[in-house]
Coordinates of N, CA and C and ligand atoms in Angstrom, one line a residue:
M26 N 11.1 -6.7 7.8 CA 11.4 -6.7 6.4 C 10.2 -6.2 5.6
R27 N 10.4 -5.4 4.6 CA 9.3 -4.8 3.8 C 9.4 -5.5 2.4
F28 N 8.2 -5.9 1.9 CA 8.0 -6.5 0.6 C 7.0 -5.6 -0.2
D29 N 7.4 -5.2 -1.4 CA 6.5 -4.5 -2.3 C 6.3 -5.4 -3.5
I30 N 5.0 -5.8 -3.8 CA 4.8 -6.7 -4.9 C 4.0 -6.0 -6.0
V31 N 4.6 -6.1 -7.2 CA 4.0 -5.4 -8.4 C 3.3 -6.5 -9.2
T32 N 2.0 -6.4 -9.4 CA 1.3 -7.4 -10.1 C 0.1 -6.9 -10.9
L33 N -0.4 -7.6 -11.9 CA -1.6 -7.3 -12.6 C -2.8 -7.9 -11.9
F34 N -2.6 -8.7 -10.9 CA -3.7 -9.4 -10.3 C -3.6 -9.3 -8.8
P35 N -3.8 -8.1 -8.2 CA -3.6 -7.9 -6.8 C -4.4 -8.8 -5.9
E36 N -5.6 -9.2 -6.4 CA -6.5 -9.9 -5.5 C -6.0 -11.3 -5.2
I37 N -5.1 -11.8 -6.1 CA -4.5 -13.2 -5.8 C -3.9 -13.2 -4.4
F38 N -3.4 -12.1 -3.9 CA -2.6 -12.1 -2.7 C -3.5 -12.0 -1.4
S39 N -4.7 -11.6 -1.6 CA -5.5 -11.2 -0.3 C -5.7 -12.4 0.6
G40 N -6.0 -13.6 0.1 CA -6.2 -14.7 1.0 C -4.9 -15.1 1.7
Y41 N -3.8 -15.1 0.9 CA -2.5 -15.5 1.5 C -2.1 -14.6 2.6
L42 N -2.2 -13.3 2.3 CA -1.7 -12.3 3.3 C -2.5 -12.3 4.6
S43 N -3.8 -12.8 4.5 CA -4.6 -12.6 5.8 C -4.6 -13.9 6.6
Q44 N -3.8 -14.9 6.2 CA -3.8 -16.2 6.9 C -2.6 -16.5 7.7
S45 N -2.8 -17.1 8.8 CA -1.7 -17.9 9.5 C -0.5 -17.1 9.8
L46 N 0.7 -17.8 9.6 CA 1.9 -17.3 10.1 C 2.3 -15.9 9.5
L47 N 2.0 -15.7 8.3 CA 2.3 -14.4 7.6 C 1.5 -13.3 8.2
A48 N 0.2 -13.5 8.4 CA -0.7 -12.5 9.0 C -0.2 -12.2 10.4
K49 N 0.3 -13.2 11.2 CA 0.8 -12.9 12.5 C 2.1 -12.1 12.5
A50 N 2.9 -12.4 11.5 CA 4.2 -11.7 11.4 C 3.9 -10.2 11.0
I51 N 2.9 -10.0 10.2 CA 2.5 -8.6 9.8 C 1.9 -7.9 11.0
D52 N 1.0 -8.6 11.7 CA 0.4 -8.0 13.0 C 1.5 -7.6 13.9
R53 N 2.5 -8.4 14.1 CA 3.6 -8.1 15.1 C 4.6 -7.1 14.5
G54 N 4.4 -6.7 13.3 CA 5.3 -5.6 12.8 C 6.6 -6.2 12.3
L55 N 6.8 -7.5 12.2 CA 8.0 -8.0 11.7 C 8.2 -8.0 10.2
V56 N 7.0 -8.0 9.5 CA 6.9 -8.0 8.1 C 5.9 -7.0 7.6
Q57 N 6.2 -6.3 6.5 CA 5.2 -5.5 5.9 C 5.1 -5.9 4.4
V58 N 3.9 -6.0 3.9 CA 3.7 -6.4 2.5 C 2.8 -5.4 1.9
H59 N 3.2 -4.8 0.8 CA 2.4 -3.8 0.1 C 2.2 -4.3 -1.3
I60 N 1.0 -4.4 -1.8 CA 0.7 -4.9 -3.1 C 0.4 -3.7 -4.0
H61 N 1.0 -3.7 -5.2 CA 0.8 -2.6 -6.1 C 0.2 -3.1 -7.5
D62 N -0.8 -2.4 -7.9 CA -1.5 -2.8 -9.1 C -0.8 -2.1 -10.3
L63 N -0.1 -2.9 -11.1 CA 0.6 -2.4 -12.2 C -0.2 -1.6 -13.2
R64 N -1.5 -2.0 -13.3 CA -2.4 -1.4 -14.3 C -2.6 0.1 -14.0
K65 N -2.4 0.5 -12.7 CA -2.5 1.9 -12.3 C -1.4 2.7 -13.0
W66 N -0.4 2.1 -13.4 CA 0.7 2.8 -14.0 C 0.7 2.8 -15.6
S67 N -0.5 2.3 -16.1 CA -0.6 2.3 -17.5 C -0.5 3.7 -18.1
T68 N 0.1 3.9 -19.3 CA 0.2 5.2 -19.9 C -1.1 5.3 -20.8
D69 N -1.9 4.3 -20.9 CA -3.1 4.3 -21.7 C -4.3 4.6 -20.8
L70 N -4.7 5.9 -20.8 CA -5.7 6.3 -19.9 C -7.0 5.7 -20.1
K71 N -7.3 5.3 -21.4 CA -8.6 4.8 -21.7 C -8.8 3.4 -21.3
H72 N -7.9 2.5 -21.8 CA -8.2 1.1 -21.5 C -7.2 0.5 -20.4
H73 N -6.3 1.3 -19.9 CA -5.4 0.9 -18.9 C -4.5 -0.3 -19.3
K74 N -4.3 -0.4 -20.6 CA -3.4 -1.4 -21.2 C -2.0 -1.3 -20.7
I75 N -1.4 -2.4 -20.4 CA 0.0 -2.4 -20.0 C 0.9 -3.3 -20.8
D76 N 0.2 -4.0 -21.8 CA 1.0 -4.9 -22.6 C 0.8 -4.6 -24.1
D77 N 1.7 -5.2 -24.9 CA 1.6 -4.9 -26.4 C 2.3 -6.1 -27.1
R78 N 2.1 -6.1 -28.4 CA 2.7 -7.1 -29.2 C 4.2 -7.0 -29.4
P79 N 5.0 -8.1 -29.5 CA 6.4 -8.0 -29.6 C 6.9 -7.4 -31.0
Y80 N 7.8 -6.5 -31.0 CA 8.5 -6.1 -32.2 C 9.1 -7.4 -32.9
G81 N 9.0 -7.5 -34.2 CA 9.6 -8.6 -34.9 C 8.6 -9.8 -35.0
G82 N 7.5 -9.6 -34.4 CA 6.5 -10.7 -34.4 C 6.6 -11.8 -33.4
G83 N 5.7 -12.7 -33.4 CA 5.7 -13.8 -32.5 C 4.5 -13.8 -31.6
P84 N 4.3 -14.9 -30.9 CA 3.0 -15.1 -30.2 C 3.0 -14.3 -28.9
G85 N 1.8 -14.0 -28.4 CA 1.7 -13.5 -27.1 C 1.9 -12.0 -27.0
M86 N 1.8 -11.5 -25.8 CA 2.0 -10.1 -25.5 C 3.1 -9.9 -24.4
L87 N 3.7 -8.7 -24.5 CA 4.8 -8.4 -23.5 C 4.3 -7.3 -22.6
I88 N 4.8 -7.3 -21.4 CA 4.5 -6.2 -20.5 C 5.4 -5.0 -20.9
C89 N 4.9 -3.8 -21.0 CA 5.6 -2.7 -21.5 C 6.6 -2.2 -20.5
V90 N 7.7 -1.5 -21.0 CA 8.7 -1.1 -20.1 C 8.3 0.1 -19.2
E91 N 7.5 1.0 -19.8 CA 7.3 2.3 -19.1 C 6.5 2.2 -17.8
P92 N 5.3 1.5 -17.8 CA 4.6 1.4 -16.5 C 5.5 0.7 -15.4
V93 N 6.2 -0.3 -15.8 CA 7.0 -1.1 -14.8 C 8.1 -0.2 -14.2
V94 N 8.8 0.5 -15.1 CA 9.9 1.3 -14.5 C 9.4 2.5 -13.7
N95 N 8.3 3.1 -14.2 CA 7.7 4.2 -13.4 C 7.2 3.7 -12.1
C96 N 6.5 2.6 -12.1 CA 6.0 2.0 -10.8 C 7.1 1.6 -9.9
V97 N 8.1 1.0 -10.3 CA 9.2 0.6 -9.4 C 9.9 1.8 -8.8
E98 N 10.1 2.8 -9.7 CA 10.8 4.0 -9.2 C 9.9 4.7 -8.1
A99 N 8.6 4.7 -8.3 CA 7.7 5.3 -7.3 C 7.8 4.5 -6.0
I100 N 7.8 3.2 -6.1 CA 7.9 2.4 -4.9 C 9.2 2.6 -4.2
Q101 N 10.3 2.7 -5.0 CA 11.6 2.9 -4.3 C 11.6 4.2 -3.5
A102 N 10.9 5.2 -4.0 CA 10.9 6.5 -3.4 C 10.0 6.5 -2.1
M103 N 9.2 5.5 -1.9 CA 8.4 5.4 -0.7 C 9.1 5.1 0.6
D104 N 10.4 4.7 0.5 CA 11.2 4.3 1.6 C 12.6 4.7 1.4
P105 N 13.3 5.0 2.5 CA 14.7 5.4 2.3 C 15.6 4.3 1.7
T106 N 15.3 3.1 2.0 CA 16.1 2.0 1.4 C 15.5 1.6 0.1
P107 N 16.3 1.7 -1.0 CA 15.8 1.4 -2.3 C 15.3 -0.1 -2.4
G108 N 16.0 -1.0 -1.8 CA 15.6 -2.4 -1.8 C 16.1 -3.2 -3.0
V109 N 16.0 -4.5 -2.9 CA 16.5 -5.4 -4.0 C 15.3 -5.6 -4.9
V110 N 15.4 -5.4 -6.2 CA 14.3 -5.7 -7.1 C 14.5 -7.2 -7.6
V111 N 13.4 -7.9 -7.4 CA 13.4 -9.3 -7.8 C 12.4 -9.5 -8.9
L112 N 12.7 -10.1 -10.0 CA 11.8 -10.4 -11.1 C 11.6 -11.9 -11.2
T113 N 10.3 -12.3 -11.1 CA 10.0 -13.8 -11.2 C 9.9 -14.2 -12.7
T114 N 10.7 -15.2 -13.0 CA 10.7 -15.7 -14.4 C 11.3 -17.1 -14.4
P115 N 10.7 -17.9 -15.3 CA 11.3 -19.3 -15.4 C 12.8 -19.3 -15.9
Q116 N 13.2 -18.1 -16.4 CA 14.6 -18.0 -16.9 C 15.6 -17.6 -15.8
G117 N 15.1 -17.4 -14.6 CA 15.9 -16.9 -13.5 C 16.8 -17.9 -12.8
D118 N 17.6 -17.5 -11.9 CA 18.3 -18.5 -11.0 C 17.3 -19.3 -10.2
R119 N 17.6 -20.6 -10.1 CA 16.6 -21.4 -9.3 C 16.7 -21.1 -7.8
L120 N 15.6 -20.9 -7.2 CA 15.5 -20.6 -5.8 C 15.9 -21.9 -5.0
N121 N 16.7 -21.7 -4.0 CA 17.0 -22.8 -3.0 C 17.1 -22.2 -1.6
Q122 N 17.3 -23.1 -0.6 CA 17.3 -22.6 0.7 C 18.4 -21.7 1.0
R123 N 19.6 -21.9 0.3 CA 20.7 -21.0 0.6 C 20.3 -19.6 0.1
R124 N 19.7 -19.5 -1.1 CA 19.3 -18.2 -1.6 C 18.2 -17.6 -0.7
V125 N 17.3 -18.4 -0.2 CA 16.3 -17.9 0.7 C 16.9 -17.3 2.0
E126 N 17.9 -17.9 2.5 CA 18.6 -17.4 3.7 C 19.3 -16.1 3.4
Q127 N 19.8 -15.9 2.2 CA 20.4 -14.7 1.8 C 19.4 -13.6 1.7
L128 N 18.2 -13.9 1.1 CA 17.2 -13.0 0.9 C 16.6 -12.5 2.2
S129 N 16.6 -13.4 3.2 CA 16.0 -13.0 4.5 C 16.9 -11.9 5.2
Q130 N 18.1 -11.8 4.8 CA 19.1 -10.8 5.4 C 18.8 -9.4 4.9
I131 N 18.1 -9.2 3.8 CA 17.9 -7.8 3.3 C 16.7 -7.3 3.9
N132 N 16.5 -5.9 4.0 CA 15.4 -5.4 4.7 C 14.3 -4.9 3.8
R133 N 14.5 -5.0 2.4 CA 13.4 -4.6 1.5 C 13.5 -5.3 0.2
M134 N 12.4 -5.8 -0.3 CA 12.4 -6.6 -1.5 C 11.2 -6.1 -2.4
I135 N 11.5 -5.7 -3.6 CA 10.5 -5.3 -4.6 C 10.3 -6.5 -5.6
L136 N 9.2 -7.1 -5.6 CA 8.9 -8.3 -6.4 C 8.1 -7.9 -7.6
L137 N 8.6 -8.2 -8.8 CA 7.9 -8.0 -10.1 C 7.3 -9.4 -10.6
C138 N 6.0 -9.4 -10.7 CA 5.3 -10.7 -11.1 C 5.1 -10.6 -12.6
G139 N 5.7 -11.5 -13.3 CA 5.5 -11.6 -14.8 C 4.2 -12.2 -15.2
R140 N 3.8 -11.9 -16.4 CA 2.6 -12.5 -17.0 C 2.8 -12.6 -18.5
Y141 N 1.9 -13.1 -19.2 CA 2.0 -13.2 -20.7 C 3.3 -13.8 -21.1
E142 N 3.9 -13.3 -22.1 CA 5.2 -13.8 -22.6 C 6.4 -13.2 -21.8
G143 N 6.1 -12.3 -20.9 CA 7.2 -11.8 -20.2 C 7.3 -10.2 -20.3
F144 N 8.4 -9.7 -19.9 CA 8.6 -8.2 -19.9 C 9.4 -7.8 -21.1
D145 N 9.2 -6.6 -21.5 CA 10.1 -5.9 -22.5 C 11.5 -6.0 -21.9
Q146 N 12.5 -6.4 -22.6 CA 13.9 -6.6 -22.1 C 14.4 -5.4 -21.4
R147 N 14.0 -4.2 -21.8 CA 14.5 -3.0 -21.2 C 14.1 -2.8 -19.7
V148 N 13.1 -3.6 -19.3 CA 12.8 -3.6 -17.8 C 14.0 -4.2 -17.1
I149 N 14.6 -5.2 -17.7 CA 15.7 -5.9 -17.1 C 17.0 -5.0 -17.2
D150 N 17.1 -4.4 -18.4 CA 18.3 -3.6 -18.6 C 18.3 -2.4 -17.7
I151 N 17.2 -1.8 -17.5 CA 17.1 -0.5 -16.7 C 17.1 -0.8 -15.2
L152 N 16.3 -1.8 -14.7 CA 16.2 -2.0 -13.3 C 17.2 -3.0 -12.7
N153 N 17.8 -3.8 -13.6 CA 18.9 -4.7 -13.2 C 18.4 -5.6 -12.1
P154 N 17.2 -6.3 -12.2 CA 16.7 -7.0 -11.1 C 17.4 -8.4 -10.9
M155 N 17.3 -9.0 -9.7 CA 17.7 -10.3 -9.5 C 16.6 -11.2 -10.1
E156 N 16.9 -12.0 -11.1 CA 15.9 -12.9 -11.8 C 15.8 -14.2 -11.1
L157 N 14.6 -14.6 -10.6 CA 14.5 -15.8 -9.8 C 13.4 -16.7 -10.4
S158 N 13.7 -18.0 -10.5 CA 12.7 -19.0 -10.8 C 12.5 -19.9 -9.6
I159 N 11.3 -20.5 -9.5 CA 11.1 -21.4 -8.4 C 11.2 -22.9 -8.8
G160 N 11.6 -23.2 -10.0 CA 11.8 -24.5 -10.4 C 11.6 -24.7 -11.9
D161 N 11.9 -25.9 -12.4 CA 11.9 -26.1 -13.8 C 10.5 -26.6 -14.3
Y162 N 9.6 -25.7 -14.4 CA 8.3 -25.9 -14.9 C 7.7 -24.5 -15.2
V163 N 6.6 -24.4 -15.9 CA 6.2 -23.0 -16.3 C 4.8 -22.7 -15.6
L164 N 4.8 -21.6 -14.9 CA 3.6 -21.1 -14.2 C 2.9 -20.1 -15.2
N165 N 1.6 -19.9 -14.9 CA 0.8 -18.9 -15.7 C 1.3 -17.5 -15.4
G166 N 1.9 -17.3 -14.3 CA 2.3 -16.0 -13.9 C 3.2 -16.0 -12.7
G167 N 3.8 -14.9 -12.4 CA 4.8 -14.9 -11.3 C 4.2 -14.7 -9.9
E168 N 2.9 -14.6 -9.8 CA 2.2 -14.3 -8.5 C 2.5 -15.5 -7.5
V169 N 2.3 -16.7 -8.0 CA 2.5 -17.9 -7.1 C 4.0 -18.0 -6.7
A170 N 4.8 -17.7 -7.7 CA 6.3 -17.7 -7.4 C 6.6 -16.7 -6.4
S171 N 6.0 -15.5 -6.5 CA 6.3 -14.4 -5.5 C 5.8 -14.8 -4.1
M172 N 4.7 -15.5 -4.0 CA 4.2 -16.0 -2.7 C 5.2 -17.0 -2.2
V173 N 5.8 -17.9 -3.0 CA 6.8 -18.8 -2.6 C 8.0 -18.1 -2.0
I174 N 8.4 -17.1 -2.7 CA 9.6 -16.3 -2.3 C 9.3 -15.6 -0.9
V175 N 8.2 -15.0 -0.8 CA 7.8 -14.3 0.5 C 7.7 -15.4 1.6
D176 N 7.0 -16.4 1.3 CA 6.7 -17.4 2.3 C 8.0 -18.1 2.9
S177 N 8.9 -18.4 1.9 CA 10.1 -19.1 2.4 C 11.1 -18.1 3.0
T178 N 11.0 -16.8 2.6 CA 11.9 -15.8 3.2 C 11.5 -15.4 4.6
V179 N 10.2 -15.1 4.8 CA 9.7 -14.6 6.1 C 10.0 -15.6 7.2
R180 N 9.9 -16.9 6.9 CA 10.1 -17.9 8.0 C 11.5 -17.9 8.5
M181 N 12.4 -17.3 7.8 CA 13.8 -17.2 8.3 C 14.1 -15.9 9.1
I182 N 13.1 -15.0 9.2 CA 13.3 -13.8 9.9 C 13.1 -14.1 11.4
P183 N 14.1 -13.8 12.2 CA 13.9 -14.1 13.7 C 12.6 -13.6 14.3
G184 N 11.9 -14.4 15.0 CA 10.7 -14.1 15.7 C 9.4 -14.4 14.9
V185 N 9.6 -14.8 13.6 CA 8.4 -15.1 12.8 C 7.8 -16.4 13.1
L186 N 8.7 -17.4 13.3 CA 8.3 -18.7 13.7 C 8.1 -18.7 15.2
G187 N 7.1 -19.4 15.7 CA 6.9 -19.5 17.2 C 8.1 -20.1 17.8
D188 N 8.5 -21.2 17.3 CA 9.6 -22.0 17.8 C 10.8 -21.9 17.0
E189 N 11.8 -21.1 17.4 CA 13.0 -20.8 16.6 C 13.7 -22.1 16.1
Q190 N 13.6 -23.1 16.9 CA 14.4 -24.3 16.5 C 13.8 -25.0 15.3
S191 N 12.5 -24.8 15.1 CA 11.9 -25.6 14.0 C 12.4 -25.2 12.6
S192 N 12.9 -24.0 12.4 CA 13.4 -23.7 11.0 C 14.8 -24.3 10.9
L193 N 15.5 -24.4 12.1 CA 16.9 -25.0 12.0 C 16.8 -26.4 11.7
D194 N 15.8 -27.1 12.1 CA 15.6 -28.5 11.9 C 15.1 -28.9 10.5
D195 N 14.7 -27.9 9.8 CA 14.1 -28.1 8.4 C 15.1 -28.9 7.5
S196 N 14.6 -29.6 6.6 CA 15.4 -30.5 5.8 C 16.6 -29.7 5.1
F197 N 16.3 -28.5 4.6 CA 17.4 -27.8 3.8 C 18.0 -26.7 4.5
S198 N 17.8 -26.6 5.8 CA 18.3 -25.4 6.5 C 19.8 -25.4 6.8
R199 N 20.4 -24.3 6.7 CA 21.8 -24.1 7.1 C 22.7 -25.3 6.8
G200 N 22.7 -25.7 5.6 CA 23.6 -26.8 5.2 C 23.2 -28.2 5.8
N201 N 22.0 -28.2 6.4 CA 21.5 -29.5 6.9 C 20.8 -30.2 5.7
R202 N 21.6 -30.8 4.9 CA 21.0 -31.4 3.7 C 20.6 -32.9 3.9
I203 N 19.7 -33.0 4.8 CA 19.2 -34.3 5.1 C 17.7 -34.2 5.3
L204 N 16.9 -35.2 4.9 CA 15.5 -35.1 5.0 C 15.0 -35.5 6.4
E205 N 13.8 -35.0 6.7 CA 13.3 -35.2 8.1 C 12.9 -36.6 8.3
F206 N 13.1 -37.1 9.6 CA 12.6 -38.4 10.0 C 11.1 -38.4 10.2
P207 N 10.5 -39.6 10.1 CA 9.0 -39.6 10.3 C 8.6 -39.3 11.7
Q208 N 7.5 -38.7 11.9 CA 7.0 -38.4 13.2 C 5.6 -38.9 13.4
Y209 N 5.2 -39.1 14.7 CA 3.9 -39.7 15.0 C 3.4 -39.0 16.2
T210 N 2.0 -39.0 16.3 CA 1.3 -38.5 17.5 C 0.2 -39.5 17.8
R211 N -0.6 -39.2 18.8 CA -1.7 -40.2 19.2 C -2.7 -40.4 18.1
P212 N -3.3 -41.5 18.0 CA -3.2 -42.7 18.9 C -2.0 -43.5 18.6
P213 N -1.7 -44.4 19.5 CA -0.5 -45.3 19.3 C -0.8 -46.4 18.2
E214 N -2.0 -46.6 18.0 CA -2.3 -47.6 16.9 C -3.6 -47.1 16.1
F215 N -3.6 -47.2 14.8 CA -4.7 -46.9 14.0 C -4.8 -47.9 12.8
R216 N -5.9 -48.6 12.7 CA -6.1 -49.6 11.6 C -4.9 -50.5 11.5
G217 N -4.4 -51.0 12.6 CA -3.3 -51.9 12.6 C -1.9 -51.3 12.4
C218 N -1.9 -50.0 12.1 CA -0.6 -49.3 12.0 C -0.2 -48.8 13.3
A219 N 0.9 -49.4 13.9 CA 1.4 -48.9 15.2 C 2.5 -48.0 15.1
V220 N 2.6 -47.1 16.1 CA 3.8 -46.2 16.2 C 5.0 -47.0 16.5
P221 N 6.2 -46.8 15.9 CA 7.3 -47.6 16.2 C 7.6 -47.6 17.8
E222 N 7.8 -48.8 18.3 CA 7.9 -48.9 19.7 C 9.0 -48.1 20.4
I223 N 10.0 -47.9 19.7 CA 11.2 -47.2 20.3 C 10.8 -45.7 20.7
L224 N 9.8 -45.2 20.0 CA 9.4 -43.8 20.3 C 8.6 -43.7 21.6
L225 N 8.0 -44.9 22.0 CA 7.3 -44.9 23.2 C 8.1 -45.4 24.4
S226 N 9.4 -45.7 24.1 CA 10.3 -46.3 25.1 C 10.8 -45.3 26.2
G227 N 10.8 -44.0 25.8 CA 11.4 -43.0 26.8 C 12.9 -43.0 26.8
D228 N 13.5 -43.8 26.0 CA 15.0 -43.8 25.9 C 15.5 -42.8 24.9
H229 N 15.8 -41.6 25.3 CA 16.1 -40.4 24.4 C 17.3 -40.6 23.5
A230 N 18.3 -41.3 24.1 CA 19.5 -41.6 23.3 C 19.2 -42.5 22.1
K231 N 18.4 -43.5 22.4 CA 18.0 -44.5 21.4 C 17.1 -43.9 20.4
I232 N 16.2 -43.0 20.8 CA 15.3 -42.3 19.9 C 16.1 -41.4 19.0
A233 N 17.0 -40.7 19.5 CA 17.8 -39.8 18.6 C 18.6 -40.6 17.6
K234 N 19.1 -41.7 18.0 CA 19.9 -42.6 17.1 C 18.9 -43.1 15.9
W235 N 17.8 -43.6 16.4 CA 16.8 -44.1 15.4 C 16.4 -43.0 14.4
R236 N 16.1 -41.8 14.9 CA 15.7 -40.7 14.0 C 16.8 -40.4 13.0
E237 N 18.0 -40.4 13.5 CA 19.2 -40.1 12.6 C 19.2 -41.1 11.5
Q238 N 19.1 -42.4 11.9 CA 19.1 -43.5 10.9 C 18.0 -43.4 9.9
Q239 N 16.8 -43.1 10.4 CA 15.7 -42.9 9.5 C 15.9 -41.8 8.4
S240 N 16.5 -40.7 8.9 CA 16.8 -39.5 8.1 C 17.8 -39.9 7.0
V241 N 18.8 -40.6 7.4 CA 19.9 -41.0 6.4 C 19.3 -41.9 5.4
E242 N 18.6 -42.9 5.8 CA 18.0 -43.9 4.9 C 17.0 -43.2 3.9
K243 N 16.2 -42.4 4.4 CA 15.2 -41.7 3.6 C 16.0 -40.8 2.5
T244 N 17.0 -40.1 3.0 CA 17.8 -39.3 2.1 C 18.5 -40.1 1.0
M245 N 19.0 -41.2 1.4 CA 19.7 -42.1 0.4 C 18.7 -42.6 -0.6
L246 N 17.5 -43.0 -0.2 CA 16.5 -43.5 -1.1 C 15.9 -42.5 -2.0
R247 N 15.6 -41.3 -1.4 CA 14.9 -40.3 -2.2 C 15.7 -39.2 -2.8
R248 N 16.7 -38.8 -2.1 CA 17.5 -37.6 -2.6 C 19.0 -37.8 -2.4
S249 N 19.5 -38.9 -3.0 CA 20.9 -39.2 -2.8 C 21.8 -38.0 -3.4
D250 N 21.2 -37.2 -4.3 CA 21.9 -36.0 -4.8 C 22.4 -35.1 -3.6
L251 N 21.6 -35.0 -2.6 CA 21.9 -34.2 -1.5 C 23.2 -34.6 -0.7
L252 N 23.3 -35.9 -0.7 CA 24.5 -36.5 0.0 C 25.8 -36.4 -0.9
R253 N 25.5 -36.5 -2.2 CA 26.7 -36.5 -3.1 C 27.3 -35.2 -3.4
N254 N 26.4 -34.1 -3.6 CA 26.9 -32.8 -4.0 C 26.8 -31.7 -3.0
P255 N 27.5 -31.8 -1.9 CA 27.3 -30.9 -0.9 C 27.6 -29.4 -1.3
A256 N 28.4 -29.2 -2.3 CA 28.7 -27.8 -2.7 C 27.8 -27.2 -3.8
E257 N 26.9 -28.1 -4.3 CA 26.3 -27.7 -5.6 C 25.5 -26.4 -5.5
D258 N 24.7 -26.2 -4.4 CA 23.9 -25.0 -4.4 C 24.4 -24.1 -3.3
Ligands
6GU310 CL1 9.3 -17.3 -11.2 N1 7.5 -17.6 -13.1 C1 6.8 -18.3 -14.0 N2 6.0 -17.7 -14.8 N3 7.0 -19.6 -14.1 C2 7.9 -20.2 -13.3 C3 8.6 -19.5 -12.4 C4 8.4 -18.2 -12.3 N4 9.4 -20.4 -11.7 C5 9.2 -21.5 -12.3 N5 8.2 -21.4 -13.2

């Protein structure tokens, strides 16, 4: 899967891209990530400005339509598949695991990271992007949201996780709307806190039953909405 990320702060991504699971997926050729500096598409040759004041007044600055559209069209021309354009905004559809699974099926995503008060509306009118939010709170910019989208999407691509089973077991995976049971590793006791005896018993049927019970209990206590509204998302 190929990701193209359009941002005013390309450096934000360098640490994330060079670490851990994502770096391995890139190394193995399963994922490609290209970062594009929107400022390079400024029409203002002197100061490389890409934002301006809103018509009609109001606070803040808007990202101008021209650099964004030019940049996205140039990116689309780099590959035979035009890809799905995603714009990160608190006004978008809220991301959830179902949407993540859908996104992992496409082979190219172009992510636009918002900043300031947002984009000129014509960016949306012309590019018709999928607008996504990662939750009901406001971030300083779409870069962190883009990383969330990339991170959650790549782990659904076959071969990216070492152990295929581990994404199937995740709390929100494939309709599995139940929270995970608690897990323990050595030592068997620390500061008087012991590992539940059943886990040391070797009785696999009993262990499976205990885990199921723990999951249900935890879900009822913390996220009863998951049990009540199976069709909601
Ligand atoms: Cl995608 N962008 C910004 N700026 N804030 C957000 C968000 C996105 N999702 C939640 N808050």
